Amino acid sequence: MAGYIPEDIVEKIKSDTDILDLIAEYVTLKKTGKDYTGLCPFHKEKTPSFIVVPDKGFYYCFGCGASGNAVNFIMRHENLDYPEALRFLAKRAGITIPEKVAFDQESHTTKLYKAVEFAESYFKKHLTNSAGYDYFKTRGVTTAAIEEFGLGYAPDSWDGLLKTIAKSKLTPEIFSEAGLLVRRENQTAGPNEYYDKFRNRVIFPIRNLSGRPIGFGGRVLSDQEGPKYLNSPETPIYHKGSVLFGLNHSKNFIRERNQAVIIEGYFDFISVYQAGIKNIVAVSGTGFTPNQANLLARFCERVVLLYDADAAGMRATFRAVEVLFNAGLEPLIVRLPEGMDPDKYVRVNGASALRSLIDGAVNYLDFVAQSLPDKFARLPISRQEKLIESLVQTAAGLDDDLKHELFIRKAIEIFDLPPAASAKFERPKKRRVNLEPPEAFGRIRFEGAFLGFLIANPNYINESFKVIQPEHFSEPAHMEIYKKLKEWSFQETNIGGFLDKFPDEDIRRKLTEIIVRESAGAPPEARFDEFASKFREFHISDQLSALRQEIARAEKEGQTEKLERLTRAYRDLQNTAKRKAG
Ligand SMILES: [Zn+2]
């Protein structure tokens, strides 16, 4: 049960967790100087670029930028949220978290989770001896699978759940926000203000990565009535585009095989999973999204699309390919025999037949070639043009230059494209490069170095705030870090704790990078003076450029008096700068 963890317990968990011991359980570390290095657990590498700095309480990867303190490490490695990670570490350190918590102390989010959990046990309880249970049996779902996935049944009633929610001590509003009750229109208040969303359907709980239910999918028992599938709406805890059904069960199998198989529905998932092919996930109710692709990229590099063999499945396959390419994943495609879906295929041909289909999945280009009615050269010109156009578009989505190059070569080879076609694939040099003027780059580096200096020499923080203000920083993340430095007392705990001040992962990454790159050179006093004078220079040049703009405007508008005043101010400022520099 997640919930409120008292602040003193949080502190105890953090201070009792030795980051070196912790990470050493996952990564083989070698002592190098004061620090420890190893192969990064968050990206594939052959030479170690992952370091742990125990006396500062953080880790950092020079390769992929992964960084943080012990809690962040566990969050990322075990795919837990912050409170879950704290509980994980508490258990490891033998710290008991008092579970008695006053009800009103619970966060709104916790209440939503509880409502979904309450509904889950309601659905589960009503599965016994129900029409839903019989339906699962006719679909070949095993008792073990019913147990493992926590499947349930929503009775054929408008107020079955509604009548029981009093026991949960949660309000109907919470259940409604969690997508379990629906508010009646044209009714102001009263006991029948709400009705059950799921009625007479078998229920598939949709879970987050740590296995907590966050929503449901419900299927009718016979194909005649209403929409076949009904899913929970988007809620504060259920973001459809960021969840993959079953991933909490299959993530380790996916990691092991470095490959995920994507399937289209709940029944297909369960049927294939219980047949022993477990590195799978299901998309349901939505197309495959970039967020889902990024989620999978945490576990594997290759993704097999096992969609239904119909026109809709084909369209979904092509769309998913694009998304996978963009996430840096390698898409592979299985074509089921016409009219088949994975569930049917397993039932008819058995698990090993499906496994060999998956093992024989083809890459995107081969798949396109196989889908063509004829050899490329024999296609009508208009069809050829269309195909090249779509290949060019897919290639353009490949950010990695090497992958882009290999894709083109393969495309030319497979389709035996005419020489003129290859020119179409050439893309303009990436505009992203050099977008930042070198001067700005120098300044950002400089600001980072200064922050690193202050963190290593916190006794200069007070003095610094006398001469350098947060708005003197040009990089917003740096400004944020600088502001927080003022409130932070480094005597309290190590720098790993300072990282907790920044919920934004991007800022955390920048901060760790700053700390890692900080290297003492000259004595602190001399370094501080140098930093401070450089800051003044930057600040003055900011002011000068602002003045230049104002002068230009005054000139254009013919405001002579203002122009004179501004020009004088400009010259004064220039002189100040020269004096300071000299
Ligand atoms: Zn890394």
Coordinates of N, CA, C and O in Angstrom, one line a residue, residues 240-244 260-264 281-297 303-305 307 316-317 319-325 327 329 331:
K240 N -3.8 6.7 -21.2 CA -3.8 5.6 -22.2 C -2.6 5.5 -23.1 O -2.1 4.4 -23.4
G241 N -2.2 6.6 -23.6 CA -1.1 6.6 -24.5 C 0.3 6.2 -23.9 O 1.3 6.1 -24.6
S242 N 0.3 6.1 -22.6 CA 1.6 5.8 -21.9 C 1.7 4.5 -21.3 O 2.6 4.2 -20.5
V243 N 0.6 3.7 -21.5 CA 0.5 2.4 -20.8 C 0.4 1.3 -21.8 O -0.2 1.5 -22.9
L244 N 1.1 0.2 -21.6 CA 0.9 -1.0 -22.4 C 0.4 -2.1 -21.6 O 0.9 -2.5 -20.5
A260 N 10.3 -7.3 -27.9 CA 8.9 -7.3 -27.4 C 8.0 -7.6 -28.6 O 8.3 -7.1 -29.7
V261 N 6.9 -8.3 -28.4 CA 5.9 -8.6 -29.4 C 4.7 -7.8 -29.1 O 4.2 -7.9 -28.0
I262 N 4.2 -7.0 -30.0 CA 3.0 -6.2 -29.8 C 1.8 -6.9 -30.4 O 1.9 -7.3 -31.6
I263 N 0.7 -6.9 -29.6 CA -0.5 -7.6 -30.0 C -1.6 -6.7 -29.8 O -1.5 -5.7 -29.1
E264 N -2.7 -6.9 -30.5 CA -3.8 -5.9 -30.5 C -4.8 -6.0 -29.4 O -5.5 -5.0 -29.1
V281 N 3.3 -7.5 -25.2 CA 2.4 -6.5 -24.7 C 1.2 -6.3 -25.6 O 1.3 -6.7 -26.8
A282 N 0.1 -5.7 -25.1 CA -1.0 -5.4 -26.0 C -1.3 -3.9 -26.0 O -1.2 -3.2 -25.0
V283 N -1.6 -3.4 -27.2 CA -2.2 -2.1 -27.3 C -3.7 -2.3 -27.3 O -4.2 -3.2 -27.9
S284 N -4.4 -1.4 -26.7 CA -5.9 -1.5 -26.7 C -6.5 -0.2 -26.8 O -6.2 0.7 -26.0
G285 N -7.5 0.0 -27.7 CA -8.3 1.2 -27.7 C -7.5 2.4 -28.3 O -8.2 3.4 -28.5
T286 N -6.2 2.3 -28.5 CA -5.5 3.5 -29.1 C -4.6 3.0 -30.1 O -4.2 1.8 -30.1
G287 N -4.1 3.8 -30.9 CA -3.0 3.5 -31.8 C -1.7 3.4 -31.0 O -1.7 3.8 -29.8
F288 N -0.7 2.9 -31.5 CA 0.6 2.8 -30.8 C 1.2 4.2 -30.8 O 1.4 4.8 -31.8
T289 N 1.6 4.7 -29.6 CA 2.0 6.1 -29.4 C 3.5 6.1 -29.2 O 4.2 5.2 -28.8
P290 N 4.1 7.3 -29.5 CA 5.5 7.5 -29.2 C 5.9 7.3 -27.7 O 6.9 6.7 -27.4
N291 N 5.0 7.6 -26.8 CA 5.3 7.4 -25.4 C 5.4 5.9 -25.1 O 6.2 5.4 -24.3
Q292 N 4.5 5.1 -25.7 CA 4.6 3.6 -25.6 C 5.8 3.1 -26.2 O 6.5 2.2 -25.6
A293 N 6.3 3.7 -27.3 CA 7.5 3.2 -27.9 C 8.7 3.5 -27.0 O 9.6 2.6 -26.8
N294 N 8.7 4.7 -26.4 CA 9.8 5.0 -25.5 C 9.8 4.1 -24.2 O 10.8 3.8 -23.7
L295 N 8.6 3.8 -23.8 CA 8.5 2.9 -22.7 C 9.1 1.5 -23.0 O 9.9 1.0 -22.3
L296 N 8.8 1.0 -24.2 CA 9.4 -0.3 -24.6 C 10.9 -0.2 -24.8 O 11.7 -1.1 -24.5
A297 N 11.4 1.0 -25.2 CA 12.8 1.2 -25.5 C 13.6 1.0 -24.2 O 14.8 0.8 -24.2
V303 N 11.3 -4.8 -31.8 CA 9.8 -4.9 -31.5 C 9.2 -5.6 -32.7 O 9.3 -5.2 -33.8
V304 N 8.5 -6.7 -32.4 CA 7.8 -7.4 -33.4 C 6.3 -7.0 -33.4 O 5.6 -7.0 -32.4
L305 N 5.8 -6.6 -34.5 CA 4.4 -6.3 -34.6 C 3.6 -7.5 -35.1 O 3.8 -8.0 -36.2
Y307 N 0.0 -8.0 -35.6 CA -1.3 -7.5 -35.7 C -2.2 -8.4 -36.5 O -1.7 -9.3 -37.2
A316 N -2.6 -0.2 -39.1 CA -2.0 0.0 -37.8 C -0.5 -0.4 -37.8 O 0.3 0.2 -37.1
T317 N -0.2 -1.5 -38.5 CA 1.2 -1.9 -38.6 C 2.1 -0.8 -39.2 O 3.1 -0.5 -38.7
R319 N 1.6 2.4 -39.4 CA 1.7 3.5 -38.4 C 2.7 3.2 -37.3 O 3.5 4.0 -36.9
A320 N 2.6 2.0 -36.8 CA 3.4 1.6 -35.6 C 4.9 1.6 -36.1 O 5.8 2.0 -35.3
V321 N 5.2 1.2 -37.3 CA 6.6 1.1 -37.8 C 7.2 2.5 -37.7 O 8.3 2.7 -37.2
E322 N 6.5 3.5 -38.1 CA 7.0 4.9 -38.1 C 7.4 5.3 -36.7 O 8.4 5.8 -36.4
V323 N 6.4 5.0 -35.8 CA 6.6 5.4 -34.3 C 7.8 4.6 -33.8 O 8.7 5.2 -33.0
L324 N 8.0 3.4 -34.1 CA 9.1 2.6 -33.6 C 10.4 3.1 -34.1 O 11.4 3.3 -33.4
F325 N 10.5 3.4 -35.4 CA 11.7 3.9 -36.0 C 12.1 5.2 -35.3 O 13.3 5.4 -34.9
A327 N 11.6 6.1 -32.3 CA 12.0 5.8 -30.9 C 13.3 5.1 -30.9 O 13.8 4.7 -29.9
L329 N 13.9 2.1 -32.2 CA 13.7 0.7 -32.1 C 13.6 0.1 -33.4 O 13.2 0.7 -34.4
P331 N 11.8 -2.2 -35.9 CA 10.5 -2.9 -36.1 C 10.7 -4.1 -37.0 O 11.4 -4.1 -38.0

